Amino acid sequence: MVLAEENDLANKQELMNWSKGCFYKSDGRKIDEDLGAKVWDFCMEIDAEAQRMHCCLSKQDKTIYTVEDFYVDRLPEFLEKFSMSDRDDATAIFNSFFNYQRLNFGWDIAKVPFESYIKYKDIDGGDAFMPKGARSLISAIASRFRSKERIKVGVEVVTVNWEDGGVKIRCSSGDTYRAKCAVVTVSLGYLKKHHQTFFYPPVSHEKYLAIDRIAFGVVNKIFLEYDPPFWSKDTPLDSVRLAWDNKELVITDHKSQWFKRIFCIDAVRFNPNCLCVWISCHEGLHVETVPDEEISETCTMVLRQFLGDPTIPYPCKVIRSTWGTNKYTLGSYSCMGLRSDASHFNILAEPLKDSNGQLRVLFAGEATHAAFNGTMHGARESGVREATRLLRQFGTDPRKSECFIRDLVVLNEVY
C-alpha cells in the first residue's frame, strides 16, 4: 500500500526556468536592463559562494546565523561594485533577490539557518520544463502499469497500524487494506498535523522531533487571465520583477500588504492570455483566503504602478493555488528551520520496524532527503531509496528491477 504526496515541487523547478526578465520600480520606471542583468549576476554569484562554503558562519552573540544574515552582511561589499548613481537601483534589485530567495526556500529567510546552504548540493544537467505539467509524466508511466486496478485514487487514509504481523491501512470510507509494508509519502505539512493519530503505534520521539522541527513553508501562484491580453508579440511581457526600495518593502501587516512579497509577474508559456504571480511565506498563505475581487484589484494596482500604465485592465479570471490550506498538503515544500539540522531529514527517512526487526512503514518524499529536500529530484531519489530498501527486504536484486523502481517512485509522489 502506497500513501502519496501531491506537493507543489514543480514550483521550485520552474523558479529556475525564468527568462532574464526586467526590473521595475514602484514609480513605474524600468531599471536599465544592462544594470539589472549585472546586479542579478552578482546576486547569483553570492548565492553560489554561499553554497560552496564548507563551514557554518556564526554571529558574535552566538545566536543562529541565518541566510538573511549572510546576504545583509554581503550588501556593503556588494554595493561597492556600483557607482553612487546606481546604488539605489542595485539595492532595490537586491531586495527583489530577497523575495526570490523566500520563494526558493518557501520560508522566511530570517528563519532559515545558513547551515542549510552547506548541506545543499547542486546537480548537473539543468532543469526540464514539461509543457503539460508533471501529471503528464505520471500519466505516461501509469499507462505501463499492469495492475491498474490496484491503484486507488481519491482514497483518504486515516490510520496506519503497523503492529507485528504486517500493516493495516484504514480509510475514511471504512475500507481496510493489509500489506507487509507501507510506503508513506504524504507531505510534511500533513504529518505535522496528523502524525499523532495517523500511526499506531505512534512514531518514536526522535521522529516526532524531526516532524516538528523541519520547516514547511508556502509558495503559491496566482494566474491572471485576460481576454484579450494587454500585451502582444510586438510588445511582449516576459517577467516583471518588482524592485522595492528599503522603506517600501517593510511589511507591517501581511494581510493588507501581502503584495509586497510578490517576486515577479511572468508571462505563461503555452498560454498567451495568462500571467503568473509568484508569492511566498505568510503572505502567500494569506492570499489563499483572499476573495478573487481583492486579488484582481491588488494585482492590477501593482501592474499599473510598476509598469507605469494606468490603462492596464483587470483580469477576466483569477485562479490561485492553495497549497497551504489544502488539507492533504498544508504547505508546499520543506527547508531547514531554526530548530532543525540536517540530521532531522535523515531521521524522518528512517523506516519503522516491528518488534521482530521487520520493516513495516517506510518514508519517502522531498522532506526525507537531506541534500535535495524541497525538490522534485530529491523526491524521486527518496523513492528510489525506499524502493531499493523494499526489494532488498524481499530478497530481490535492485539492479534487476530498475524499471520497477522508476515506476514506483513517480507514482508515489503524485497519486
XYZ file of C-alpha atoms in Angstrom:
415
model
C 0.000 0.000 0.000
C 1.418 3.379 -1.000
C 0.297 6.673 0.515
C 1.162 9.590 -1.681
C 2.086 13.236 -1.640
C 0.742 15.759 -4.153
C 3.116 18.617 -3.469
C 3.933 21.728 -5.463
C 7.552 20.722 -6.116
C 7.096 21.756 -9.744
C 7.056 25.322 -8.386
C 10.666 25.055 -7.347
C 11.791 23.563 -10.658
C 10.041 26.355 -12.546
C 11.693 29.036 -10.424
C 14.962 28.385 -12.221
C 13.434 28.419 -15.722
C 12.719 32.152 -15.928
C 13.894 34.284 -18.768
C 16.072 37.159 -17.631
C 13.121 39.491 -17.277
C 13.352 43.160 -16.319
C 13.251 45.037 -13.031
C 10.742 47.811 -12.389
C 10.491 50.387 -9.595
C 7.266 51.383 -7.896
C 7.296 54.756 -9.695
C 6.844 52.944 -12.994
C 10.452 53.272 -14.075
C 12.144 50.346 -15.776
C 15.672 49.861 -14.435
C 18.344 49.861 -17.120
C 18.460 46.303 -18.482
C 22.263 46.102 -18.505
C 22.419 47.252 -14.892
C 19.654 44.820 -13.944
C 21.477 41.910 -15.572
C 24.773 42.892 -13.914
C 23.230 43.190 -10.454
C 21.355 39.894 -10.814
C 24.533 38.115 -11.941
C 26.277 39.386 -8.803
C 23.359 38.114 -6.703
C 23.730 34.686 -8.295
C 27.484 34.749 -7.638
C 26.871 35.454 -3.948
C 24.332 32.631 -3.893
C 26.876 30.258 -5.478
C 29.530 31.395 -2.999
C 27.227 30.522 -0.104
C 26.671 27.031 -1.484
C 30.435 26.454 -1.828
C 31.150 27.148 1.835
C 32.089 24.163 3.986
C 31.741 25.717 7.429
C 28.882 27.499 9.106
C 29.301 31.204 9.833
C 28.280 32.496 13.253
C 27.249 35.716 14.932
C 29.210 37.201 17.794
C 26.235 36.878 20.120
C 26.185 33.099 19.380
C 22.637 33.164 18.039
C 21.923 31.223 14.871
C 23.396 32.750 11.723
C 20.706 32.849 9.039
C 20.524 33.092 5.272
C 19.276 36.663 5.667
C 22.256 37.498 7.906
C 24.625 36.298 5.197
C 23.106 38.482 2.496
C 22.822 41.533 4.740
C 26.498 41.147 5.664
C 27.449 40.966 1.986
C 25.387 44.012 0.936
C 28.022 46.754 1.673
C 30.702 44.905 -0.312
C 28.138 44.195 -2.998
C 27.201 47.881 -3.399
C 30.851 48.942 -3.772
C 30.809 47.323 -7.207
C 28.412 50.003 -8.448
C 28.598 53.766 -8.882
C 26.837 56.014 -6.399
C 24.202 56.848 -9.007
C 23.360 53.151 -9.467
C 23.338 52.072 -5.842
C 19.686 52.838 -5.129
C 18.629 50.694 -8.075
C 21.132 47.986 -7.115
C 19.700 47.928 -3.573
C 16.149 47.630 -4.936
C 17.189 44.668 -7.098
C 18.888 43.121 -4.066
C 15.551 43.442 -2.252
C 13.929 41.633 -5.172
C 16.546 38.924 -4.743
C 15.406 38.549 -1.123
C 11.881 37.785 -2.334
C 13.367 35.344 -4.834
C 15.145 33.515 -2.022
C 11.935 33.397 0.007
C 10.397 31.566 -2.949
C 13.424 29.310 -3.185
C 13.129 28.201 0.448
C 9.377 28.658 0.763
C 10.125 30.223 4.133
C 11.208 33.490 5.713
C 14.980 33.600 5.136
C 15.378 35.304 8.531
C 14.313 31.929 9.954
C 16.455 29.683 7.722
C 19.864 28.792 9.230
C 22.855 29.351 6.979
C 23.730 25.703 7.586
C 21.046 24.802 5.053
C 23.327 26.108 2.292
C 26.220 23.930 3.400
C 24.244 20.696 3.132
C 22.700 21.558 -0.238
C 24.232 20.043 -3.380
C 23.869 21.109 -6.982
C 23.347 18.501 -9.670
C 24.401 18.606 -13.301
C 22.033 18.723 -16.224
C 19.909 21.797 -15.585
C 16.131 21.837 -15.298
C 13.451 20.343 -17.501
C 10.182 22.009 -18.466
C 7.113 19.843 -19.027
C 4.608 21.707 -21.228
C 1.632 19.734 -19.921
C 2.795 19.661 -16.307
C 4.201 16.944 -14.056
C 0.947 14.982 -14.184
C 1.520 14.227 -17.880
C 4.717 12.410 -16.930
C 2.886 10.449 -14.262
C 0.114 9.512 -16.684
C 2.652 8.183 -19.161
C 4.277 5.999 -16.524
C 0.956 4.857 -15.072
C -0.150 3.701 -18.525
C 2.539 0.992 -18.317
C 1.243 -0.367 -15.018
C -0.043 -3.914 -15.408
C -2.305 -3.984 -12.360
C -4.096 -0.661 -12.738
C -6.994 -1.835 -10.620
C -4.649 -1.833 -7.625
C -4.095 1.929 -7.914
C -6.587 3.647 -5.634
C -7.042 7.347 -6.415
C -9.030 9.699 -4.201
C -8.971 7.341 -1.218
C -8.328 9.063 2.108
C -6.206 7.073 4.543
C -6.844 7.863 8.208
C -4.661 5.361 10.109
C -1.638 3.158 9.513
C -1.461 0.298 12.015
C 1.999 -1.275 11.914
C 1.970 -3.753 14.774
C 3.613 -7.191 14.462
C 2.405 -9.240 11.545
C 2.110 -6.560 8.871
C 0.410 -3.267 8.151
C -3.294 -2.452 8.171
C -4.459 0.673 6.386
C -7.843 2.122 7.357
C -9.606 4.601 5.076
C -12.248 7.223 5.806
C -14.686 5.135 3.763
C -14.296 2.300 6.270
C -12.365 0.133 3.820
C -9.192 -1.522 5.075
C -6.154 -2.829 3.238
C -3.497 -5.192 4.534
C 0.097 -5.401 3.368
C 3.525 -6.466 4.515
C 4.802 -2.886 4.257
C 3.519 0.612 3.542
C 5.409 3.472 1.902
C 4.199 6.815 3.257
C 4.854 9.854 1.052
C 2.323 12.310 2.480
C 3.566 15.875 2.831
C 5.443 17.034 5.904
C 2.617 19.502 6.489
C 0.154 16.614 6.734
C 2.463 14.756 9.129
C 2.811 17.824 11.344
C -0.943 17.948 11.856
C -1.871 14.256 11.874
C 1.112 12.110 12.891
C -0.187 11.546 16.439
C -3.372 9.887 15.157
C -2.085 8.660 11.797
C 0.247 5.943 13.105
C -0.380 3.175 15.611
C 1.791 2.536 17.481
C 2.962 6.193 17.493
C 6.284 7.124 15.934
C 9.360 7.484 18.124
C 10.115 10.694 19.994
C 13.092 11.298 17.671
C 10.893 11.097 14.584
C 8.305 13.322 16.259
C 11.008 15.965 16.824
C 12.064 15.738 13.168
C 8.467 16.230 12.020
C 8.025 19.128 14.405
C 11.284 20.973 13.758
C 11.779 20.790 9.985
C 10.189 23.896 8.456
C 7.422 23.555 5.881
C 6.625 26.728 4.012
C 4.222 28.045 1.400
C 4.788 29.104 -2.190
C 1.773 29.929 -4.313
C 0.972 31.026 -7.844
C -1.797 33.376 -8.869
C -2.868 33.109 -12.506
C -4.439 36.167 -14.115
C -6.331 35.547 -17.339
C -7.021 38.359 -19.827
C -9.354 38.490 -22.815
C -7.736 39.996 -24.749
C -4.261 40.318 -23.160
C -2.884 43.848 -22.835
C 0.475 42.718 -24.278
C 1.278 41.244 -27.698
C 4.098 39.831 -29.802
C 5.057 43.389 -30.692
C 5.017 44.463 -27.029
C 5.949 41.258 -25.178
C 5.770 40.840 -21.414
C 8.224 38.232 -20.149
C 8.976 38.656 -16.450
C 8.128 41.780 -14.457
C 10.353 41.729 -11.383
C 9.349 44.075 -8.595
C 12.259 46.113 -7.209
C 11.141 47.703 -3.941
C 13.094 50.382 -2.081
C 14.078 49.583 1.506
C 11.266 51.540 3.168
C 8.643 50.298 0.709
C 9.467 46.648 1.341
C 8.745 46.791 5.079
C 5.579 44.849 5.881
C 3.669 45.968 8.963
C 0.507 43.958 8.224
C 0.768 40.915 5.974
C -2.988 40.840 5.430
C -3.170 44.271 3.816
C 0.364 44.385 2.379
C 0.667 40.816 1.050
C 1.553 42.126 -2.427
C 4.991 43.228 -1.152
C 6.014 39.577 -1.020
C 5.483 39.186 -4.799
C 8.789 38.497 -6.527
C 7.664 38.683 -10.134
C 4.770 38.517 -12.568
C 5.511 36.247 -15.537
C 4.023 35.537 -18.905
C 2.907 31.896 -19.006
C 4.461 29.678 -21.637
C 1.935 27.960 -23.914
C -0.850 30.155 -22.526
C -0.588 33.577 -24.215
C -3.555 35.076 -22.339
C -2.236 34.499 -18.800
C 0.170 35.988 -16.302
C 1.554 34.151 -13.273
C 2.202 35.926 -9.967
C 4.731 34.299 -7.601
C 4.300 34.812 -3.842
C 5.517 33.036 -0.684
C 5.649 32.902 3.118
C 2.862 34.174 5.402
C 1.678 36.497 2.665
C 1.467 33.592 0.233
C -0.647 31.679 2.738
C -2.914 34.674 3.319
C -3.558 35.001 -0.426
C -5.328 31.628 -0.325
C -8.098 33.195 1.783
C -8.455 36.463 -0.133
C -11.509 36.927 -2.425
C -10.851 36.886 -6.164
C -12.016 40.513 -6.377
C -9.293 41.673 -3.956
C -6.629 39.703 -5.811
C -7.780 41.208 -9.106
C -7.798 44.746 -7.682
C -4.429 44.417 -5.931
C -2.546 42.715 -8.766
C -3.890 45.282 -11.228
C -2.775 48.079 -8.884
C 0.726 46.558 -8.744
C 0.953 46.129 -12.527
C -0.244 49.675 -13.181
C 2.136 51.081 -10.584
C 5.287 49.227 -11.639
C 4.693 49.340 -15.400
C 3.581 52.964 -15.224
C 0.424 52.295 -17.215
C -2.923 53.269 -15.618
C -4.849 51.717 -18.528
C -3.915 48.088 -17.732
C -7.254 46.252 -17.479
C -8.497 43.954 -14.761
C -8.166 40.213 -15.468
C -11.310 38.397 -16.534
C -10.445 35.423 -14.335
C -8.303 34.682 -11.272
C -7.012 31.226 -10.352
C -4.699 30.584 -7.437
C -3.005 27.565 -5.881
C -3.886 26.701 -2.283
C -1.027 24.534 -1.019
C -1.156 25.951 2.498
C -4.858 25.326 3.160
C -5.270 22.127 1.139
C -5.932 19.600 3.918
C -3.758 16.969 2.257
C -0.659 19.170 1.810
C -0.787 22.070 4.321
C 2.227 23.680 2.677
C 4.476 23.482 -0.369
C 7.934 22.105 0.460
C 10.361 21.753 3.323
C 13.541 23.504 4.397
C 15.752 23.622 7.452
C 14.303 25.736 10.248
C 15.913 27.443 13.222
C 15.223 24.412 15.435
C 16.359 21.775 12.939
C 19.534 20.500 11.320
C 20.441 18.077 8.543
C 20.080 15.048 10.825
C 16.327 15.615 11.140
C 15.777 14.875 7.431
C 17.608 11.558 7.854
C 15.615 10.712 10.986
C 12.366 11.397 9.122
C 13.536 8.983 6.404
C 14.183 6.121 8.816
C 11.640 3.270 8.431
C 9.503 1.916 11.258
C 10.286 -1.685 12.261
C 8.211 -4.025 14.384
C 9.465 -5.836 17.492
C 10.963 -8.541 15.274
C 13.035 -6.032 13.328
C 10.878 -6.341 10.198
C 10.280 -3.291 8.006
C 6.684 -2.123 8.254
C 6.425 1.585 7.359
C 8.832 3.342 5.001
C 9.018 7.089 4.363
C 9.699 8.861 1.068
C 9.141 12.373 -0.269
C 11.201 15.525 -0.600
C 11.307 16.164 3.162
C 13.125 12.853 3.699
C 16.127 13.865 1.554
C 18.848 15.695 3.494
C 20.610 17.146 0.445
C 17.764 17.727 -2.013
C 14.769 18.466 0.193
C 12.274 20.788 -1.449
C 12.981 19.486 -4.964
C 11.426 17.043 -7.411
C 14.710 15.211 -7.894
C 15.002 14.865 -4.116
C 11.507 13.374 -4.020
C 12.408 10.973 -6.818
C 15.683 9.898 -5.207
C 13.912 9.241 -1.918
C 11.501 6.950 -3.759
C 14.373 5.079 -5.394
C 15.924 4.698 -1.942
C 12.793 3.173 -0.422
C 12.014 1.003 -3.443
C 15.560 -0.373 -3.205
C 15.086 -0.961 0.503
C 11.896 -2.939 -0.187
C 13.482 -5.022 -2.900
C 16.318 -5.980 -0.582
C 13.838 -6.747 2.187
C 12.155 -9.307 -0.055
C 15.391 -10.721 -1.452
C 15.241 -9.138 -4.905
C 18.314 -7.699 -6.629
C 17.582 -3.962 -7.155
C 19.857 -3.938 -10.216
C 17.418 -6.259 -11.972
C 14.397 -4.169 -11.055
C 15.352 -0.714 -12.319
C 12.143 -0.280 -14.313
C 10.022 -1.209 -11.284
C 11.880 1.297 -9.134
C 11.356 4.151 -11.606
C 7.644 3.415 -11.845
C 7.156 3.120 -8.081
C 8.929 6.377 -7.360
C 6.958 8.721 -9.566
C 3.616 7.204 -8.702
C 4.354 7.591 -5.012
C 4.939 11.294 -5.376
C 1.795 12.257 -7.240
C -1.062 9.836 -6.538
